[in-house]
Coordinates of C-alpha atoms in Angstrom, one line a residue:
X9 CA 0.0 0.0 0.0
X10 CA 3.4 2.2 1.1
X11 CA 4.7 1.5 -3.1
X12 CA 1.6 2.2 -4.3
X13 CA 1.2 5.4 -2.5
X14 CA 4.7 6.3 -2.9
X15 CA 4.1 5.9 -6.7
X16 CA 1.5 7.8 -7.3
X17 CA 3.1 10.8 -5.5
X18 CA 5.9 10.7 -7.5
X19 CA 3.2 10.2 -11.2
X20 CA 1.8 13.6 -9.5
X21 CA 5.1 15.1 -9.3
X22 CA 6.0 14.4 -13.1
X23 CA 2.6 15.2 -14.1
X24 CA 3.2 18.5 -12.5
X25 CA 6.6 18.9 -13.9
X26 CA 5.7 17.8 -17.3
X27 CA 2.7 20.4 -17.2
X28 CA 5.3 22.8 -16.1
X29 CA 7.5 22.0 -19.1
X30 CA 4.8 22.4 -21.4
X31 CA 3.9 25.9 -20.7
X32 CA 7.9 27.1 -20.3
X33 CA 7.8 25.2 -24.0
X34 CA 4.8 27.0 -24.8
X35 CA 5.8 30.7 -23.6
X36 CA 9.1 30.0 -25.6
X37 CA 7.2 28.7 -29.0
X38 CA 5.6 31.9 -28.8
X39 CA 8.7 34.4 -27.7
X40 CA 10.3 32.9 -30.5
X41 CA 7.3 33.4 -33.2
X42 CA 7.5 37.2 -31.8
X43 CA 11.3 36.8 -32.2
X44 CA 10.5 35.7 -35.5
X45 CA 8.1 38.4 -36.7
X46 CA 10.0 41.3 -35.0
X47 CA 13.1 39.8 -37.4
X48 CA 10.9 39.8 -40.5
X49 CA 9.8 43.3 -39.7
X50 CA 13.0 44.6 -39.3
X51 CA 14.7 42.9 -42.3
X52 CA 11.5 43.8 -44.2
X53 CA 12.3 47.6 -43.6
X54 CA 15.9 47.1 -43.9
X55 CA 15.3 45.8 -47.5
X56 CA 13.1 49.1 -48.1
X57 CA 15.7 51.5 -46.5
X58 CA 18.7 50.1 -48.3
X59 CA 17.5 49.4 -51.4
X60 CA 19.6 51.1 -54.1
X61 CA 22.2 51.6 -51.7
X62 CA 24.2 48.2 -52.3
X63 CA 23.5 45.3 -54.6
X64 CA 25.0 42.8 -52.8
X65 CA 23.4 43.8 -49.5
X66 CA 19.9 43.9 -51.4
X67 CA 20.6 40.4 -52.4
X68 CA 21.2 38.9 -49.2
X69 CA 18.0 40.9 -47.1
X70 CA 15.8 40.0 -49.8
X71 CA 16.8 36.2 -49.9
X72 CA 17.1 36.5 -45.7
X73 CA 13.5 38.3 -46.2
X74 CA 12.2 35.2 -47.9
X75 CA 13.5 32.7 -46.0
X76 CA 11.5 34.0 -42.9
X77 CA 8.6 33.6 -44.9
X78 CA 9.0 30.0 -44.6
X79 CA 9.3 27.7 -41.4
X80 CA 12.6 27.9 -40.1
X81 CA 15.4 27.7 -37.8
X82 CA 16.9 31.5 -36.9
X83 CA 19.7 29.9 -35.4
X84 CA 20.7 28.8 -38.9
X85 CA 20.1 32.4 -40.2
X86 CA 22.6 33.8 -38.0
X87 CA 26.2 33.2 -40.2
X88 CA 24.1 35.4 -43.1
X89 CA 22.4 37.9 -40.7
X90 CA 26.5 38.7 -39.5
X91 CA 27.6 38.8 -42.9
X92 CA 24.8 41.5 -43.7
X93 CA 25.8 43.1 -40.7
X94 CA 29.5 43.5 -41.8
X95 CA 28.1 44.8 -45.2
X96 CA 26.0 47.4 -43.4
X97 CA 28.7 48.6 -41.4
X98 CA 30.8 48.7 -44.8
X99 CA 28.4 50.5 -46.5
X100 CA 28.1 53.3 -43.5
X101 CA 31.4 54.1 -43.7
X102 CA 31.0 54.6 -47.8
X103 CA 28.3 56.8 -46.5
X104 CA 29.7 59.0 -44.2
X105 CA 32.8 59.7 -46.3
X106 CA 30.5 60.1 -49.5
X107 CA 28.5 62.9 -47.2
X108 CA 31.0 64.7 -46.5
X109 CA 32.2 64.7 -49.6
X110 CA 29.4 66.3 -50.8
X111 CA 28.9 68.6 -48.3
X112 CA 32.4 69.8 -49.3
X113 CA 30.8 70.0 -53.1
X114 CA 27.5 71.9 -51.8
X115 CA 29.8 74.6 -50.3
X116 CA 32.0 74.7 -53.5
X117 CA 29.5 75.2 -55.6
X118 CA 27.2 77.7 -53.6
X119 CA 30.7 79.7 -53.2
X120 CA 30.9 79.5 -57.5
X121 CA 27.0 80.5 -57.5
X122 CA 27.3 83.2 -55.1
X123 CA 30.5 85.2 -57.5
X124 CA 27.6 85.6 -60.2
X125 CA 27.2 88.8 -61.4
X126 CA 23.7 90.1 -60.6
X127 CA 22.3 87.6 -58.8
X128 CA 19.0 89.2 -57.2
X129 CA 19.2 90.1 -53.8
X130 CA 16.7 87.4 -52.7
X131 CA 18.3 84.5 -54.6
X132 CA 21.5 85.7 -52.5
X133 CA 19.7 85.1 -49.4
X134 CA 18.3 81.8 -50.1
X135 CA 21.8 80.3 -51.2
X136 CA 22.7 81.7 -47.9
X137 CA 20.6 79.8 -45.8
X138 CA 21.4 77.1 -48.1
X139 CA 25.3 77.3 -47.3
X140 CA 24.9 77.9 -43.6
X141 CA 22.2 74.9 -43.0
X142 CA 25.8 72.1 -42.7
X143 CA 24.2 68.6 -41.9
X144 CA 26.0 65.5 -41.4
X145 CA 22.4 63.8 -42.5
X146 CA 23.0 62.5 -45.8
X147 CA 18.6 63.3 -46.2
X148 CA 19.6 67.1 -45.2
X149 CA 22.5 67.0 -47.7
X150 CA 20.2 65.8 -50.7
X151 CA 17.6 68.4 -50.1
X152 CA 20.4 71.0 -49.7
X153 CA 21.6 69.9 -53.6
X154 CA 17.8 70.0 -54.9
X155 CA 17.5 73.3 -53.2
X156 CA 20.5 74.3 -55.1
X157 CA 20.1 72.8 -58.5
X158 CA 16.5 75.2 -57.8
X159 CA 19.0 78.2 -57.4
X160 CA 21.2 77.1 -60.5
X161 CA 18.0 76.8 -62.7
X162 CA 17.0 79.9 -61.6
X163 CA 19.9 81.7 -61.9
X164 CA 20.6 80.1 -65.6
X165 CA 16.9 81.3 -66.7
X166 CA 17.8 85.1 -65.7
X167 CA 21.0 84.9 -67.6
X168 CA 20.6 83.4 -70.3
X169 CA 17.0 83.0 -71.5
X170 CA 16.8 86.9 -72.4
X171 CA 15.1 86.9 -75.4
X172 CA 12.1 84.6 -74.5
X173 CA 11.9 86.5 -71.3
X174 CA 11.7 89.6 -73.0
X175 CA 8.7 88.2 -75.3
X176 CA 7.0 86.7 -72.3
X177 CA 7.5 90.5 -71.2
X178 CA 6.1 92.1 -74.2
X179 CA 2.9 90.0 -73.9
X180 CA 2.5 90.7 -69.9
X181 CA 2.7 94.3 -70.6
X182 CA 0.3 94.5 -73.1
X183 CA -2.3 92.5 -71.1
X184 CA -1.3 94.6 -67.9
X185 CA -1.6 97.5 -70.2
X186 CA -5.1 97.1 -71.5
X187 CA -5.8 95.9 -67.7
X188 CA -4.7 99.5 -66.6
X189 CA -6.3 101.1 -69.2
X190 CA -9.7 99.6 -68.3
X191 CA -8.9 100.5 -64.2
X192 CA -8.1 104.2 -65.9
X193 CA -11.5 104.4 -67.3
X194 CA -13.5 103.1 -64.7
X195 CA -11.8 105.5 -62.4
X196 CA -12.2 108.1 -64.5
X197 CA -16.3 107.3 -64.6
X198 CA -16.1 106.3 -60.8
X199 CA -15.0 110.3 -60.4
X200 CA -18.2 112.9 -60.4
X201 CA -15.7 116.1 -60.3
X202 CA -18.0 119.1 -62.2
X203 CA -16.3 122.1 -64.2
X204 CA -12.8 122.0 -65.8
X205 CA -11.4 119.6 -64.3
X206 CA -14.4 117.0 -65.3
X207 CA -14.0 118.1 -68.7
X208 CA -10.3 117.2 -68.6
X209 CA -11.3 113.8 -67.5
X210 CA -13.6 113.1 -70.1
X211 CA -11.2 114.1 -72.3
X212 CA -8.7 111.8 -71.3
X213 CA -11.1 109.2 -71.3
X214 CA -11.4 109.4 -74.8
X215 CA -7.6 109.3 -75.1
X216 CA -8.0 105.8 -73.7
X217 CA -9.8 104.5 -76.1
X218 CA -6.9 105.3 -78.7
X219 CA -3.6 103.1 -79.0
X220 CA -1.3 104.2 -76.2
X221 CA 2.3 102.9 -76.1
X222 CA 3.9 102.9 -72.2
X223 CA 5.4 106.3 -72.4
X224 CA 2.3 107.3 -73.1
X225 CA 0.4 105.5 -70.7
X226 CA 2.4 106.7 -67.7
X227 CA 2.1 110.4 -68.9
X228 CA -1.4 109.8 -68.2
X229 CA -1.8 108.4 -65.7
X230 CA 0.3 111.6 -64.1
X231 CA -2.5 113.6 -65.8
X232 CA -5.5 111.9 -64.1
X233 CA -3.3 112.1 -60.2
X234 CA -2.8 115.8 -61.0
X235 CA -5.7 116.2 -61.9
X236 CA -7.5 114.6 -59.5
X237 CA -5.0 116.7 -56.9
X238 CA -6.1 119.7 -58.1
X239 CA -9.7 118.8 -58.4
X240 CA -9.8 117.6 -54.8
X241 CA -8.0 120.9 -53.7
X242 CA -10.3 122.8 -55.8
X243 CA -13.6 121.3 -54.1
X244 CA -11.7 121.9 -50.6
X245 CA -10.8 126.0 -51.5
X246 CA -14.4 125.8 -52.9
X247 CA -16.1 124.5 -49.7
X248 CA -13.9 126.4 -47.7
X249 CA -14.8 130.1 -49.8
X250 CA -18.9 129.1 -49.6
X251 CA -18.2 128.6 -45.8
X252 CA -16.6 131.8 -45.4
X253 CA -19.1 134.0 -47.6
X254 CA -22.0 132.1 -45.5
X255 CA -20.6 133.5 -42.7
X256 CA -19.7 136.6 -44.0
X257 CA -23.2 136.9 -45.7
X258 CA -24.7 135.5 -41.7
X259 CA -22.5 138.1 -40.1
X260 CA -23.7 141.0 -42.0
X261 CA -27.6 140.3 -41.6
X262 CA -26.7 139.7 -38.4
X263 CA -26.0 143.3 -38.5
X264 CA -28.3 144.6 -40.5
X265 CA -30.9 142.7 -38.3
X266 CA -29.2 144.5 -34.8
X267 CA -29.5 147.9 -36.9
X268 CA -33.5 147.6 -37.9
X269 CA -34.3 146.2 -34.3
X270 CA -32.5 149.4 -33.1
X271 CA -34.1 151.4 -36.2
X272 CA -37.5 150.2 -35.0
X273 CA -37.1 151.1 -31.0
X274 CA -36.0 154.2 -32.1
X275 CA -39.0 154.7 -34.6
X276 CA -41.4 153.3 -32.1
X277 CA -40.4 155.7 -29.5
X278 CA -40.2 158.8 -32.1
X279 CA -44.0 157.1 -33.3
X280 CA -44.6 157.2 -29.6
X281 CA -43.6 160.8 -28.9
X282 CA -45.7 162.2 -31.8
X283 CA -48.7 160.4 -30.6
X284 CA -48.3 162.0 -27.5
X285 CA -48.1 165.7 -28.9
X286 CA -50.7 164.8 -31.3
X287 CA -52.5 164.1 -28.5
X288 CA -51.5 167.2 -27.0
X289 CA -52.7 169.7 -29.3
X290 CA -55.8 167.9 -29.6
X291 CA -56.9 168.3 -26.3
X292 CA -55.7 172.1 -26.3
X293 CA -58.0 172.5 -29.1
X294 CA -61.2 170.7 -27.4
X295 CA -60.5 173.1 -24.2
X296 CA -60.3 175.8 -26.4
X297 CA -63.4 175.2 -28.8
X298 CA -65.4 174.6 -25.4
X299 CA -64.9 178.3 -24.2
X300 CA -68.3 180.3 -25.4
X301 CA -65.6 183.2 -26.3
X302 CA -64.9 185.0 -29.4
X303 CA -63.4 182.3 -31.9
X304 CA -61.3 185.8 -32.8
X305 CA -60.1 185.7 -29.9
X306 CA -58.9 182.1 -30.2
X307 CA -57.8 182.9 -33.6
X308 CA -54.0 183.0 -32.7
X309 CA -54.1 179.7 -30.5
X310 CA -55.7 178.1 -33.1
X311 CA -52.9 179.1 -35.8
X312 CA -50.3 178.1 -33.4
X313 CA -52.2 174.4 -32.9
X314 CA -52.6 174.5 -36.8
X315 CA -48.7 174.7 -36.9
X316 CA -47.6 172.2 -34.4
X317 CA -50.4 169.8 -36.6
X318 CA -48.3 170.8 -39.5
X319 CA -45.0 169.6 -37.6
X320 CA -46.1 166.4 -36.4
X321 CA -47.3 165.9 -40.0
X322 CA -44.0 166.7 -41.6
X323 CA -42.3 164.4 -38.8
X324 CA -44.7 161.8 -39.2
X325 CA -44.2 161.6 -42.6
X326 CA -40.5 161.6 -41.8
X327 CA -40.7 158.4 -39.9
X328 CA -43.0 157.1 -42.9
X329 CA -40.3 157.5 -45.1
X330 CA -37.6 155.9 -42.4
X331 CA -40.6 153.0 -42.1
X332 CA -40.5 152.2 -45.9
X333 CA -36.4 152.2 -45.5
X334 CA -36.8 149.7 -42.7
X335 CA -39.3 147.9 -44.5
X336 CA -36.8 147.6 -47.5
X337 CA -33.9 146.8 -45.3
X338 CA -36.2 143.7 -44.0
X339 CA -37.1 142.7 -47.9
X340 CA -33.3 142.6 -48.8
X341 CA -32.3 140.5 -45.4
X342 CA -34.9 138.0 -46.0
X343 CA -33.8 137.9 -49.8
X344 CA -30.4 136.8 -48.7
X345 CA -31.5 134.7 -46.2
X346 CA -33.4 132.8 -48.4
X347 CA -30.3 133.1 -50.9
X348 CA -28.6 131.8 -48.2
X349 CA -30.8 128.9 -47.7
X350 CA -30.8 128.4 -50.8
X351 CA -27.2 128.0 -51.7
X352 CA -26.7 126.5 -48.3
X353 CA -29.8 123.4 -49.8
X354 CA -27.8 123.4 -52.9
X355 CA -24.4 122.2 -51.9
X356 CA -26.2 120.1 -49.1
X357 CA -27.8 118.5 -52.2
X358 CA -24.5 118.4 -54.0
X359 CA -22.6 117.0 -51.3
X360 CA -25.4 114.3 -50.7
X361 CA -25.3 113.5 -54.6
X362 CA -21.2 112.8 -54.2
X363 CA -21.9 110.9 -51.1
X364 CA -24.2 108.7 -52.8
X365 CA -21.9 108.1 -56.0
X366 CA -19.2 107.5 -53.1
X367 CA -21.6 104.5 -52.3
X368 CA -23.3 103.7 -55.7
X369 CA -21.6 101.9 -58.9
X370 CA -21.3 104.4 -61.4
X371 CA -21.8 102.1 -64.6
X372 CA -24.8 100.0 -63.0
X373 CA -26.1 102.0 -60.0
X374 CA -25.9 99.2 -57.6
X375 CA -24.3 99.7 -54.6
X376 CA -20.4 99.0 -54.8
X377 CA -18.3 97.1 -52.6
X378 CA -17.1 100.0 -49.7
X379 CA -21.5 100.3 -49.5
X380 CA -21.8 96.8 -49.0
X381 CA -19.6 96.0 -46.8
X382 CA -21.2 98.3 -44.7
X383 CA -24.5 96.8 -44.9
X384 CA -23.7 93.6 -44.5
X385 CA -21.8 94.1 -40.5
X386 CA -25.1 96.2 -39.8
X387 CA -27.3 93.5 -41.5
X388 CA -25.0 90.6 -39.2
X389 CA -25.4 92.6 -36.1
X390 CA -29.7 92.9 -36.6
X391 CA -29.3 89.1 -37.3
X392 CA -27.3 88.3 -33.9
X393 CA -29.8 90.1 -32.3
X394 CA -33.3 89.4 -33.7
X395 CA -32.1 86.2 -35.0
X396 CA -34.6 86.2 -38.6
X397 CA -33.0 84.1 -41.3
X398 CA -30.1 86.4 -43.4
X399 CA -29.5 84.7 -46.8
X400 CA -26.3 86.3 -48.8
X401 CA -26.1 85.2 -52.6
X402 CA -23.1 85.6 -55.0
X403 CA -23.9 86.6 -58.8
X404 CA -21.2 85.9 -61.0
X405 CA -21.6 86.5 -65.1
X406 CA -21.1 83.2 -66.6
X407 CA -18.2 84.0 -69.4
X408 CA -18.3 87.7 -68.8
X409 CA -14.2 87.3 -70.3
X410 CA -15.2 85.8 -73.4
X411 CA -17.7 89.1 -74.0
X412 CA -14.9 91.6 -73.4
X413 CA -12.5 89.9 -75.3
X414 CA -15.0 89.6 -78.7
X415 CA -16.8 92.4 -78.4
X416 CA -15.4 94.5 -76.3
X417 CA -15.5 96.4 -72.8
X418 CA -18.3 98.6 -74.1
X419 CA -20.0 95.6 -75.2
X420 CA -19.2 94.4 -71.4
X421 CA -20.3 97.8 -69.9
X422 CA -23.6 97.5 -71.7
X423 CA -24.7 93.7 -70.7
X424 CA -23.6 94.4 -66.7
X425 CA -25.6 97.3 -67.2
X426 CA -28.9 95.2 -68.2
X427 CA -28.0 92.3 -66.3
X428 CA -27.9 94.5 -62.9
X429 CA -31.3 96.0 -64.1
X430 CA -32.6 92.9 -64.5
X431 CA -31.6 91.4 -61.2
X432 CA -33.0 94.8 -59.1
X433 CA -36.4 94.3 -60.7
X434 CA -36.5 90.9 -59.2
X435 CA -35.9 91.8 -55.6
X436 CA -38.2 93.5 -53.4
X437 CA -37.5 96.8 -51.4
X438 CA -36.0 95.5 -48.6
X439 CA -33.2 93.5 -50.7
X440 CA -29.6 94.8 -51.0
X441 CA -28.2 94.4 -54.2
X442 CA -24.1 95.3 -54.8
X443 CA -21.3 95.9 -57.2
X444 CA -18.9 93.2 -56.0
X445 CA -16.5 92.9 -58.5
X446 CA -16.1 93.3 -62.1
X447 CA -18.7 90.6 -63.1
X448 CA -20.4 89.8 -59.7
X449 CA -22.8 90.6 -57.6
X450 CA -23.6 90.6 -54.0
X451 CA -27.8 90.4 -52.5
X452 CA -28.9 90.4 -49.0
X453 CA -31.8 89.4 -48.6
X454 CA -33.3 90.0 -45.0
X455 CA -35.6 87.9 -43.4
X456 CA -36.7 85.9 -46.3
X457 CA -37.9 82.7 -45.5
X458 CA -36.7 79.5 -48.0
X459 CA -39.4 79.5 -50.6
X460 CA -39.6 83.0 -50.9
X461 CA -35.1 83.3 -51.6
X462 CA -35.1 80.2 -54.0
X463 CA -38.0 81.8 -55.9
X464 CA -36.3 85.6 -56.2
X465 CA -32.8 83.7 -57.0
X466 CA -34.7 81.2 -59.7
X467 CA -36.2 84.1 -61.2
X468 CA -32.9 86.0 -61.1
X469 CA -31.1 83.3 -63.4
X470 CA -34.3 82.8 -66.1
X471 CA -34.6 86.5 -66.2
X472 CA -30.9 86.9 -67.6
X473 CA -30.9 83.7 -69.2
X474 CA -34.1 84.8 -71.4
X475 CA -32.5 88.6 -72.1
X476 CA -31.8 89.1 -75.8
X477 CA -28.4 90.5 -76.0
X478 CA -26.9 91.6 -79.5
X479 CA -23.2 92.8 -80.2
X480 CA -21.8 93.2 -83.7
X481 CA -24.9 92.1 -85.3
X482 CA -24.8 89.0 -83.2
X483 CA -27.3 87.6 -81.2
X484 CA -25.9 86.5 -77.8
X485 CA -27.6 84.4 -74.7
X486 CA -25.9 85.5 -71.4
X487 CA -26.4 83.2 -68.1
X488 CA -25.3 83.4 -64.3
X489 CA -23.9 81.3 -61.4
X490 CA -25.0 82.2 -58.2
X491 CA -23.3 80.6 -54.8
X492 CA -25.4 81.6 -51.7
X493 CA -25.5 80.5 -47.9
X494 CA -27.2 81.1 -44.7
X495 CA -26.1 83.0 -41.3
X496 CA -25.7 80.1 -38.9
X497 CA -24.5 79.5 -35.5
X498 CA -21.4 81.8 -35.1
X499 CA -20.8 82.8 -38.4
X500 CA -19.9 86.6 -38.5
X501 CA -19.8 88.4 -42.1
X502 CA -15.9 87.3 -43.4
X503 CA -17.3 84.0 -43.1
X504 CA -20.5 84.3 -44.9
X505 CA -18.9 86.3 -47.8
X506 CA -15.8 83.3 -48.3
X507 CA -18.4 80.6 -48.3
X508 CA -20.3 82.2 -50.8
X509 CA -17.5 82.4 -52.8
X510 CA -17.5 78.8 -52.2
X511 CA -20.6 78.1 -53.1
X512 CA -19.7 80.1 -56.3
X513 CA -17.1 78.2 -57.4
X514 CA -19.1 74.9 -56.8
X515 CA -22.0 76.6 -58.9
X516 CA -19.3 76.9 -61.8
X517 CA -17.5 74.4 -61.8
X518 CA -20.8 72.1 -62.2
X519 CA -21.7 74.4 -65.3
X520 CA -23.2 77.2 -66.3
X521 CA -26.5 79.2 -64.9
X522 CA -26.3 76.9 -61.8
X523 CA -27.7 77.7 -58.4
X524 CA -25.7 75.9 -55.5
X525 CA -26.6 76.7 -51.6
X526 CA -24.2 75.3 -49.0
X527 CA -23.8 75.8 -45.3

């Protein structure tokens, strides 16, 4: 019973030890398949990062890399893995002489680039920072050389492509000559300046319509600043004259009026005094003509009351006459005040008339783009604090370019005239419509609730889609794009305005007379 005891306590013990065994065997089957995976990893981006480098080396981590794709024994991969080793070890040694080799060529070369004769003043400074960046990365050290070779190709294309640079040139001057051209004229009409200098304008407006070479060009443009100098210098000496003869003019009536109101005290107390003799006499003559004397008797008193009647007549007539004066004096002060109101009305009306051309498009009336933006902070501070739906559309002339270029930039003038017509009579009264840029437009639309916008927008695009336009005895159909959004949750007006443009360039790039909302 002892043996058999005995024997099955020592079974347990190699039961225990053998289930031991199997799970040390078991953690080390697995360390090793991790072994084995972290190796193929590693050799895997070993192949990748030295590929190129050495063809022997790429030989033996791509067979090595294969290998451990199959079941095997690492210990039998260990010989090849020192050989690659060594060859790695070889090969970074190539590397670091080969680096500093060519950083030694980077500097000799930047030192050859920098002795060129006019090399601009910004390509000097890059090759500097090019020279002073030293690496002992070979990675650094190739983008130093690309960054270089950038400077060489530069450099080379300022030396020695002259005359295609001088034909590009010719052709970027005359499209940035007919561009300043067009800014002159719209300037020009953008300018309400009355009287000589206006005339000058339009004159030179005309001029623009005629060939110009540069010389030319430039001399004008010196004409419209002067010009416009002396014109704005003009209206200031002007305003500041009308101020001082309005106050000249007030000063005087005021004056004039101080001498009548002292005129008429005096007149009323002289009026006053003769009244009072008047009065007088009278009263002499009642007491007299009461007495049941001799009127003979009374003869002299009465001559002498007859006399002093005859004065106060003369006098009163007198004052009559200094009456009539005063009464003229008043006329001619109220004439000039009214004068005065008048002229003062007039240049109120004139001044109001250049502040609304200050705020208005000169070719299509709209509003332009100072105007709007304006409107649209006051319109986004209304909307943060009433909180009504704000939709803001953008209006862009599909092709307008294609117009200008074949017919023209009266041609041009003309349709945005139409077109902006057109679009107005769409909207209602409480729509904002603007001049945004050369072809495009910018509407507000307050509180307008989705059907009503998409309706007044849809309309918008048939309207000008259905428009018959005709240039040079050709007919011509002329659409729009419009890109609009919403105000939403903390959007202020910068952001409303770039995602229309957004929404724009969405609406064109899907085609022609498109309508695309986004948010």
């Amino acid at each position: 019973m002892t043996d058999i005891n005995s024997v099955v306590s020592e079974v347990s013990n190699l039961k225990q030890r053998l289930d031991q065994a199997q799970l040390s065997y078991r953690d080390a089957s697995l360390k090793s398949r991790r072994e084995i995976v972290i190796l193929k990893r590693l050799i895997t981006r070993l192949v990748i990062a030295c590929r190129g480098i050495n063809s022997e080396l790429d030989e033996r981590l791509e067979s090595i890399r294969h290998e451990l794709e199959q079941p095997t024994d690492i210990s039998k991969l260990i010989p090849r893995l020192a050989v690659i080793e060594r060859l790695v070890n070889q090969q970074a040694d190539i590397v670091h002489k080969q680096n500093l080799r060519l950083n030694q060529k980077i500097h000799q070369a930047g030192e050859t680039l920098s002795r060129h004769r006019d090399l601009p003043v910004q390509l000097r400074r890059d090759l500097r920072a090019v020279l002073n960046h030293d690496s002992g990365a070979l990675l650094d050290n190739h983008r130093r050389i690309l960054r270089l070779l950038e400077l060489y190709e530069r450099t080379i294309k300022l030396g020695s492509a002259t005359k295609a640079t001088h034909a590009a040139d010719v052709v970027e001057k005359s499209t940035y000559h007919l561009e300043l051209v067009a800014e002159l004229q719209h300037l020009i009409t953008e300018i309400d300046f009355n009287g000589e200098h206006g005339n000058q304008l339009i004159e030179i407006k005309s001029q623009l319509n005629n060939e110009l070479d540069t010389q030319q060009l430039t001399k004008i443009q010196f004409q419209v600043l002067r010009l416009i100098l002396d014109a704005t210098l003009y209206e200031r000496q002007a305003s500041q004259s009308f101020l001082n003869n309005i106050n000249s003019d007030l000063a005087e009536l005021h004056k004039d009026s101080h001498q009548t109101a002292d005129k008429s005290y005096t007149l009323h107390q002289h009026r006053s005094e003769l009244d009072n003799e008047l009065s007088h006499v009278t009263q002499q003559l009642k007491v007299s003509l009461s007495d049941n004397t001799n009127l003979e008797d009374k003869r002299p008193t009465l001559h002498a009351a007859a006399n002093e009647i005859d004065s106060i007549v003369e006098r009163n007539i007198a004052l009559q006459e200094r009456e009539r004066a005063l009464i003229e004096q008043q006329q001619h002060n109220e004439k000039q005040i009214q004068q005065l109101i008048q002229q003062t009305h007039s240049y109120r009306q004139r001044l109001h008339d250049q502040e609304q051309s200050m705020l208005r498009d000169s070719l299509t009336l709209a509003y332009n783009r100072n105007a709007f933006m304006d409107r649209i902070q006051h319109e986004y501070h209304n909307w943060k604090r009433y909180e009504y739906a704000l939709p803001v559309a953008l209006i862009d002339v599909d092709s307008f370019g294609e117009i200008n270029s074949k017919f023209g930039h009266l041609a041009g003038d003309k349709a945005l005239k139409i077109i902006a017509k057109n679009i107005q009579q769409c909207l209602s009264d409480t729509d904002y419509l603007a001049r945004f840029s050369s072809d495009e437009f910018m509407l507000i639309m307050p509180d307008c609730d989705e059907q009503t916008r998409n309706k007044k927008l849809t309309n918008i695009r048939e309207a000008i889609s259905q428009l018959p336009f005709r240039f040079k005895d050709q007919n011509l159909s002329i659409s729009v794009s419009i890109g609009a959004t919403l105000f939403e949750g903390n959007d202020d007006h910068h952001v409303v305005i770039e995602r229309t443009v957004k929404a724009l360039a969405s609406a064109k790039s899907a085609g022609t007379n498109r309508l695309i909302w986004i948010s």
